[in-house]
PDB file of C-alpha atoms in Angstrom:
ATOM      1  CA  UNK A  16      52.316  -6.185  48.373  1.00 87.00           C
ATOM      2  CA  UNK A  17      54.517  -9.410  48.208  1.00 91.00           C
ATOM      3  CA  UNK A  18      54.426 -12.271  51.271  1.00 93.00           C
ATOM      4  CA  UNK A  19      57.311 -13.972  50.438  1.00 95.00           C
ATOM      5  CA  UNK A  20      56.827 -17.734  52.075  1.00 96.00           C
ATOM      6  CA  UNK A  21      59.976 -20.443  53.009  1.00 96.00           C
ATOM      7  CA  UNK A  22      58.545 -23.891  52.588  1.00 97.00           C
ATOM      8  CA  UNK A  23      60.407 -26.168  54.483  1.00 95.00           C
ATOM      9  CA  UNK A  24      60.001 -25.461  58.591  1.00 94.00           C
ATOM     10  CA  UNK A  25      58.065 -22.617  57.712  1.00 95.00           C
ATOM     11  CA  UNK A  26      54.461 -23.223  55.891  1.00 97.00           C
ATOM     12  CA  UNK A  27      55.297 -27.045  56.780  1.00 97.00           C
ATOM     13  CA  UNK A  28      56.657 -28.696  60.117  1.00 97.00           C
ATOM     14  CA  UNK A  29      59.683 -30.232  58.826  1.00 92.00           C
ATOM     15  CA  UNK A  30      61.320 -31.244  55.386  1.00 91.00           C
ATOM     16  CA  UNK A  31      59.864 -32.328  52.977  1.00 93.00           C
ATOM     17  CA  UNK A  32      62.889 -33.859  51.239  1.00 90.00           C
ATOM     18  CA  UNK A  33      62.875 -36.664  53.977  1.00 89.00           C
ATOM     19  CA  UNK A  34      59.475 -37.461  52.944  1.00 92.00           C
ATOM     20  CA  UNK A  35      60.399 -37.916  49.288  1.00 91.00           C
ATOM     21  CA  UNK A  36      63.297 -39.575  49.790  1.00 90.00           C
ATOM     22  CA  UNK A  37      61.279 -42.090  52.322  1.00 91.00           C
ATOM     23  CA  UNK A  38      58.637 -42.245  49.200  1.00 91.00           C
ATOM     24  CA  UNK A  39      61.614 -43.338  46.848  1.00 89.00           C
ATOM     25  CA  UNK A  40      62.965 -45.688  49.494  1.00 90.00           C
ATOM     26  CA  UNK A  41      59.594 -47.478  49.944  1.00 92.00           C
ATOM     27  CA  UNK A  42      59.263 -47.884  45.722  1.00 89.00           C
ATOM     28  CA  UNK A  43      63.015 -49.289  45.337  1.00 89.00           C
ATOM     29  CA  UNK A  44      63.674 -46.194  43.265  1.00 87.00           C
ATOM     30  CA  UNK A  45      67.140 -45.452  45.139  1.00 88.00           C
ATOM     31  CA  UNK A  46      70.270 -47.039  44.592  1.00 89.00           C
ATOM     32  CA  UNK A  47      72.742 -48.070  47.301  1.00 91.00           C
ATOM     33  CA  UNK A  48      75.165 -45.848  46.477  1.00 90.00           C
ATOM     34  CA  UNK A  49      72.420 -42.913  46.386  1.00 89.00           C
ATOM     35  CA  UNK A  50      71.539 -44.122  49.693  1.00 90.00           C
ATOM     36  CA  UNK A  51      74.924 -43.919  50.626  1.00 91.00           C
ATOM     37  CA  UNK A  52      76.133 -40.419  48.738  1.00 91.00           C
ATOM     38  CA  UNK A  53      72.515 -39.131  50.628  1.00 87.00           C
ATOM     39  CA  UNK A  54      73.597 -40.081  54.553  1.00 88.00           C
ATOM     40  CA  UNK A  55      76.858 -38.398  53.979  1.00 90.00           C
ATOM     41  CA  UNK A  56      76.032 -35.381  53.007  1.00 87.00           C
ATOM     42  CA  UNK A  57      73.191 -35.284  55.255  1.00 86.00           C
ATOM     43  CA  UNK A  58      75.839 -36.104  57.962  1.00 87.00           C
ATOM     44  CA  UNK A  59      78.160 -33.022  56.150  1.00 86.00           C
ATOM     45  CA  UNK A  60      74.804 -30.579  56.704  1.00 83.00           C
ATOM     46  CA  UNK A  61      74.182 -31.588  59.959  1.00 83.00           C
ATOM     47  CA  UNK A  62      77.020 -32.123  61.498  1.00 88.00           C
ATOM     48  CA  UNK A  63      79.371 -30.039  59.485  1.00 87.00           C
ATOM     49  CA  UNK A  64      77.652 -26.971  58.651  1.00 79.00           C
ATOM     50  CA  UNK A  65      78.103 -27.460  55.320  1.00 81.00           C
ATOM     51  CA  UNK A  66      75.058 -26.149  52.994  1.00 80.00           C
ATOM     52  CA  UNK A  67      72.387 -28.470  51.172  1.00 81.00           C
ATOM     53  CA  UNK A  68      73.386 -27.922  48.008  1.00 84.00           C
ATOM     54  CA  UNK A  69      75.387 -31.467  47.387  1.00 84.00           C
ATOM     55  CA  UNK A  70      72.913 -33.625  48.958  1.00 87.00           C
ATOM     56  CA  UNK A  71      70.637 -31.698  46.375  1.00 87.00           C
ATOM     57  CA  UNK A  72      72.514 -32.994  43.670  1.00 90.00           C
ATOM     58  CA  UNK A  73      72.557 -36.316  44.604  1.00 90.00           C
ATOM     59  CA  UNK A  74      68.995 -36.594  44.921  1.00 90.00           C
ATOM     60  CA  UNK A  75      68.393 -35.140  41.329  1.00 92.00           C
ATOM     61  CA  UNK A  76      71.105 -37.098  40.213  1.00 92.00           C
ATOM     62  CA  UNK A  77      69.352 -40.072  41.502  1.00 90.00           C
ATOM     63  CA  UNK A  78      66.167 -38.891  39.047  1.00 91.00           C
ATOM     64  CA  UNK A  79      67.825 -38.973  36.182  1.00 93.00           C
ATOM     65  CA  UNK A  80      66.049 -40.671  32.903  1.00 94.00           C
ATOM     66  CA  UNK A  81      62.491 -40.175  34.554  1.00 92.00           C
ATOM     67  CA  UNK A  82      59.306 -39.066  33.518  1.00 95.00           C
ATOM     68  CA  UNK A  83      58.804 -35.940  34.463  1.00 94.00           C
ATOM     69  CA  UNK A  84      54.631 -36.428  34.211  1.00 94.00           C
ATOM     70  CA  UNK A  85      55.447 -39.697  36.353  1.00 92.00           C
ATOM     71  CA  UNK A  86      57.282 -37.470  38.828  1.00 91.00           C
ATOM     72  CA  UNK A  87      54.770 -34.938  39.314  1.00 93.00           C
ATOM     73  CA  UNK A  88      51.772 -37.671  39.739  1.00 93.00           C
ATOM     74  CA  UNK A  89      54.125 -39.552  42.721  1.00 90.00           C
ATOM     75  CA  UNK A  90      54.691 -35.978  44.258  1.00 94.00           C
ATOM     76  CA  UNK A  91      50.969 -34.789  44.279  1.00 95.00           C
ATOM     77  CA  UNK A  92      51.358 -38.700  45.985  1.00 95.00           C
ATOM     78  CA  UNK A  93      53.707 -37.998  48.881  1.00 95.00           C
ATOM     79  CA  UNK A  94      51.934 -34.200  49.238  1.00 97.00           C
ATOM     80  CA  UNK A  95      47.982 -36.430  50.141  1.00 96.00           C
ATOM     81  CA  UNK A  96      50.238 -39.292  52.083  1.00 95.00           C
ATOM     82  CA  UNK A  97      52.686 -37.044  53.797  1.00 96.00           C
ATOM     83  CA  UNK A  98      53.415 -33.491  53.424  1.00 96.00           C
ATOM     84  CA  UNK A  99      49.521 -32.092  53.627  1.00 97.00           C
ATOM     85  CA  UNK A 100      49.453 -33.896  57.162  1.00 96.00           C
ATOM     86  CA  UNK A 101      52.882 -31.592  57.791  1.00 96.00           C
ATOM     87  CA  UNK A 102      50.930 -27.994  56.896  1.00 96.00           C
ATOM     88  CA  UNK A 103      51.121 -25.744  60.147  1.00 96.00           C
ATOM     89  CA  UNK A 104      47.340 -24.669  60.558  1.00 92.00           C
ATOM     90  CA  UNK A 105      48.637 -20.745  61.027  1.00 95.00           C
ATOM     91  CA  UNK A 106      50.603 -21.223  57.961  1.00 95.00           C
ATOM     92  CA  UNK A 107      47.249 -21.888  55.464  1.00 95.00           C
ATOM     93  CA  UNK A 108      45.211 -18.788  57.869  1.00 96.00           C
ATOM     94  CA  UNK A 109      48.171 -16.248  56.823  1.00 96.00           C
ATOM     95  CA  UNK A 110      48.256 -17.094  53.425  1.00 97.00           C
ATOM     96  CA  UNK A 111      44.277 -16.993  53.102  1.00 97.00           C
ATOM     97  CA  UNK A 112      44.736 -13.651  54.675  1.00 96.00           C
ATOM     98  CA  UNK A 113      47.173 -12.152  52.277  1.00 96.00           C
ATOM     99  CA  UNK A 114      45.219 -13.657  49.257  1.00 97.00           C
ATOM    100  CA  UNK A 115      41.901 -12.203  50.338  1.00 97.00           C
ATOM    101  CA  UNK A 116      44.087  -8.871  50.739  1.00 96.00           C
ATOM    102  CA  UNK A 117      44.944  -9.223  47.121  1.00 95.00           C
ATOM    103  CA  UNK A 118      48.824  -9.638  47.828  1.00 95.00           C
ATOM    104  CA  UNK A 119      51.094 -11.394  45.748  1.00 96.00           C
ATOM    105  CA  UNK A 120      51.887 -14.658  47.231  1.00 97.00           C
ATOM    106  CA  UNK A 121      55.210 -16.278  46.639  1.00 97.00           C
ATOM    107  CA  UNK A 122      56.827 -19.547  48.002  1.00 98.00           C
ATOM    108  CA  UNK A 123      60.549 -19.054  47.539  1.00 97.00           C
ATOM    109  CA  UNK A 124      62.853 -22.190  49.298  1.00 96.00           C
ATOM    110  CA  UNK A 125      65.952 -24.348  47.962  1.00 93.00           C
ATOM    111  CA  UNK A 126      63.347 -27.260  47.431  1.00 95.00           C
ATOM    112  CA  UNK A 127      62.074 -28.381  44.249  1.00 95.00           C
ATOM    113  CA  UNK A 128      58.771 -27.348  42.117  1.00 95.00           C
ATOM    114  CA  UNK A 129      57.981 -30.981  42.757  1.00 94.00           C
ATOM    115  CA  UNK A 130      58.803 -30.899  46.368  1.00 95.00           C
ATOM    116  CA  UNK A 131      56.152 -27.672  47.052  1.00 97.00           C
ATOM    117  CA  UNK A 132      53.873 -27.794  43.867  1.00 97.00           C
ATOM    118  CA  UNK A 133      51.049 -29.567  45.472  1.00 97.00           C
ATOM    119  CA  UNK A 134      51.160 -27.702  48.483  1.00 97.00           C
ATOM    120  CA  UNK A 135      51.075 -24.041  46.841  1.00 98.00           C
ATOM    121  CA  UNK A 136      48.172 -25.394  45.172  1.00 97.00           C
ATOM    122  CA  UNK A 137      46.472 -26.266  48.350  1.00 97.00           C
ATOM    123  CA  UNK A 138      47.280 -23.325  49.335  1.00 97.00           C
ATOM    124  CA  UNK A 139      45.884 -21.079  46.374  1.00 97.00           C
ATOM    125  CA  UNK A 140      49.700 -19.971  45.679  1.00 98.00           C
ATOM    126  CA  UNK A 141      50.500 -19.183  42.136  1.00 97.00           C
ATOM    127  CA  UNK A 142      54.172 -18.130  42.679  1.00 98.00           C
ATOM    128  CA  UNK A 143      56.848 -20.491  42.746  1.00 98.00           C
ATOM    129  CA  UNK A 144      60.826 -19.607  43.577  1.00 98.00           C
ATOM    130  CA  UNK A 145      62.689 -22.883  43.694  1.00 97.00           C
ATOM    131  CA  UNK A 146      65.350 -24.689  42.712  1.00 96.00           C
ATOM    132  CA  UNK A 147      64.476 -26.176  38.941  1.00 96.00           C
ATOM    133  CA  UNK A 148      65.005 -29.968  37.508  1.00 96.00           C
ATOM    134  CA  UNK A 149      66.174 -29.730  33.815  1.00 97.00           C
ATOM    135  CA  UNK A 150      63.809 -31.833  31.742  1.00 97.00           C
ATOM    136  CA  UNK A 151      65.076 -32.626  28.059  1.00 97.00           C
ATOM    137  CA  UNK A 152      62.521 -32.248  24.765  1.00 97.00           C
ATOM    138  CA  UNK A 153      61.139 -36.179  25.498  1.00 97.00           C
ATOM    139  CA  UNK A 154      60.234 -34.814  28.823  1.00 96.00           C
ATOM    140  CA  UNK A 155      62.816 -36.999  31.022  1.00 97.00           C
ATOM    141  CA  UNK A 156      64.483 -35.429  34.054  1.00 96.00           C
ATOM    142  CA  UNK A 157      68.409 -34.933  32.985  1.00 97.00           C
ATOM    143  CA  UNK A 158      69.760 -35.320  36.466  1.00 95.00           C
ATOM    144  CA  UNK A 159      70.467 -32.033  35.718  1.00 96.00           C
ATOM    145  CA  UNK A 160      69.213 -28.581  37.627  1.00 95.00           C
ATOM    146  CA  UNK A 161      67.795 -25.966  35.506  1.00 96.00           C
ATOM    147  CA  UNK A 162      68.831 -23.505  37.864  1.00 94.00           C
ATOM    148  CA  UNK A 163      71.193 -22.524  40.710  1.00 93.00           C
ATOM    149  CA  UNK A 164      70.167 -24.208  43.849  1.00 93.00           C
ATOM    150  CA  UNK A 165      67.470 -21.928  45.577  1.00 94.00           C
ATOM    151  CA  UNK A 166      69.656 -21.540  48.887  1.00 88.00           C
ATOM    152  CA  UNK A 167      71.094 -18.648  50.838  1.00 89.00           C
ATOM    153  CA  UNK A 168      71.696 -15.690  48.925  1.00 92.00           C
ATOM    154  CA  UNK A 169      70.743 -17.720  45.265  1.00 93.00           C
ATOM    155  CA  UNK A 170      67.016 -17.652  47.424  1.00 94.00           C
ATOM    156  CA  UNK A 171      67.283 -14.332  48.178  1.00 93.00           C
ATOM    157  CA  UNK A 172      68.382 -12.806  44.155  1.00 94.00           C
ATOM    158  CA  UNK A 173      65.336 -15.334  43.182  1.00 95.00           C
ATOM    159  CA  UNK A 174      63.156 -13.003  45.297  1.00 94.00           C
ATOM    160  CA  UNK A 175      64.556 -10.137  44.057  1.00 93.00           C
ATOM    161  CA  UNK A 176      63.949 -11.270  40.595  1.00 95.00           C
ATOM    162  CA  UNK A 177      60.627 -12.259  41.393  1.00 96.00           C
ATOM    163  CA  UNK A 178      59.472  -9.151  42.487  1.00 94.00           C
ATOM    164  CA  UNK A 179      61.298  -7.494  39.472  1.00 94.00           C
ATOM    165  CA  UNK A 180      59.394  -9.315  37.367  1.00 94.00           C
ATOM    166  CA  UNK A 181      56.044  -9.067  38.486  1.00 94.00           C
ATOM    167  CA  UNK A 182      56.628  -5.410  39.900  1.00 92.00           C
ATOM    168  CA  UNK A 183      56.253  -6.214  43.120  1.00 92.00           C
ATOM    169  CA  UNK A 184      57.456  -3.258  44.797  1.00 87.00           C
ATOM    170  CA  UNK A 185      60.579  -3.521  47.368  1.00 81.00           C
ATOM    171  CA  UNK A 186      62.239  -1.176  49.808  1.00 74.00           C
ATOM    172  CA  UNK A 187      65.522   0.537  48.277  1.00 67.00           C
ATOM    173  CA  UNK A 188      68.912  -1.321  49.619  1.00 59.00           C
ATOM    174  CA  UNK A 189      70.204  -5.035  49.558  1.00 52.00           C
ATOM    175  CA  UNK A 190      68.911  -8.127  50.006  1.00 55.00           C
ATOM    176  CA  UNK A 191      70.839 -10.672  51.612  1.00 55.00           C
ATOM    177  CA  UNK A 192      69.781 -13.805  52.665  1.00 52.00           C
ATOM    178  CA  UNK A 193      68.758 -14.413  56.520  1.00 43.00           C
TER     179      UNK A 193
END
C-alpha cells in the first residue's frame, strides 16, 4: 500500500516557503530585486490565480552559486526554528500508523527536498516526490531545477512514477491532479 502525503497545508499548517524565505530575509541572503520579483508573483498566485511555478523560480534563482551542504544545514535550521513547530499532531499519528502497517510512505508536493527533508525525517518518511535543485559537480546550486516543478498534474505523473518504480500497486485509469 502507498499513503501518498502533500506537505504544505497538509502534514504542516501552512507553507513552508514563507518560512524559508523569512530565514533568507533575516541572514541578508535576498536581494532587492528577489524581494521584489518574490511579492509579485506572490501577488500573481494570490490574487491572480496564476500557479507557483514562477515565484519557484525566482526563489531558486535567488540560490544560485551556493553550497548545497550549506543549504541543507540552514534548512534542517528553519525545520528546529520553524517548520517542526508547524507539524499538525494528526498528521505525525497517520503516518506512524501507515509505517507500523508496513505501507510505503511518500511525501509528494511542488516544494523542494530542502523545503520537506527534515520533516520526512522526523517523520520516519523515506520517500521524497518534489521539485529538484540542480547542483553542478563542485556541489553549488545552479539556480537551476533538476526537474519539472512538482505542481498540478507534474505532482500527480511524479506519483505515478513513484509508484512505478517501487511497485507500488495503483488502481487501473488516470491520474489527474486534484
Amino acid at each position: 500500500v502507498g499513503a501518498f502525503f502533500d506537505f504544505d497545508g497538509t502534514l504542516i499548517d501552512g507553507y513552508s516557503a514563507a518560512a524559508f524565505f523569512k530565514y533568507r530575509l533575516r541572514r541578508g541572503e535576498i536581494s532587492v530585486s528577489e524581494v521584489v520579483k518574490t511579492v509579485r508573483e506572490s501577488i500573481n498566485v494570490e490574487r491572480r490565480g496564476h500557479d507557483v511555478s514562477e515565484m519557484m523560480r525566482v526563489g531558486v534563482m535567488g540560490q544560485a552559486g551556493r553550497d548545497s551542504e550549506e543549504r541543507d544545514t540552514w534548512a534542517r535550521n528553519v525545520f528546529s526554528r520553524k517548520i517542526a513547530g508547524m507539524l499538525f499532531t494528526d498528521s505525525r499519528l497517520l503516518v506512524e500508523a501507515h509505517l507500523r502497517k508496513g505501507h510505503t510512505v511518500v511525501v509528494a508536493s511542488s516544494a523542494t527536498r530542502p523545503q520537506i527533508q527534515a520533516t520526512a525525517e522526523d517523520l520516519g518518511i523515506d520517500h521524497i516526490v518534489c521539485t529538484e535543485m540542480e547542483v553542478d559537480e563542485d556541489g553549488r546550486l545552479t539556480g537551476d531545477l533538476a526537474t519539472d516543478i512538482r505542481w498540478g498534474q507534474s505532482k500527480a505523473d511524479g506519483v505515478v512514477e513513484f509508484a512505478d518504480e517501487w511497485d507500488v500497486p495503483r488502481a487501473e485509469g488516470s491520474y489527474e491532479a486534484i
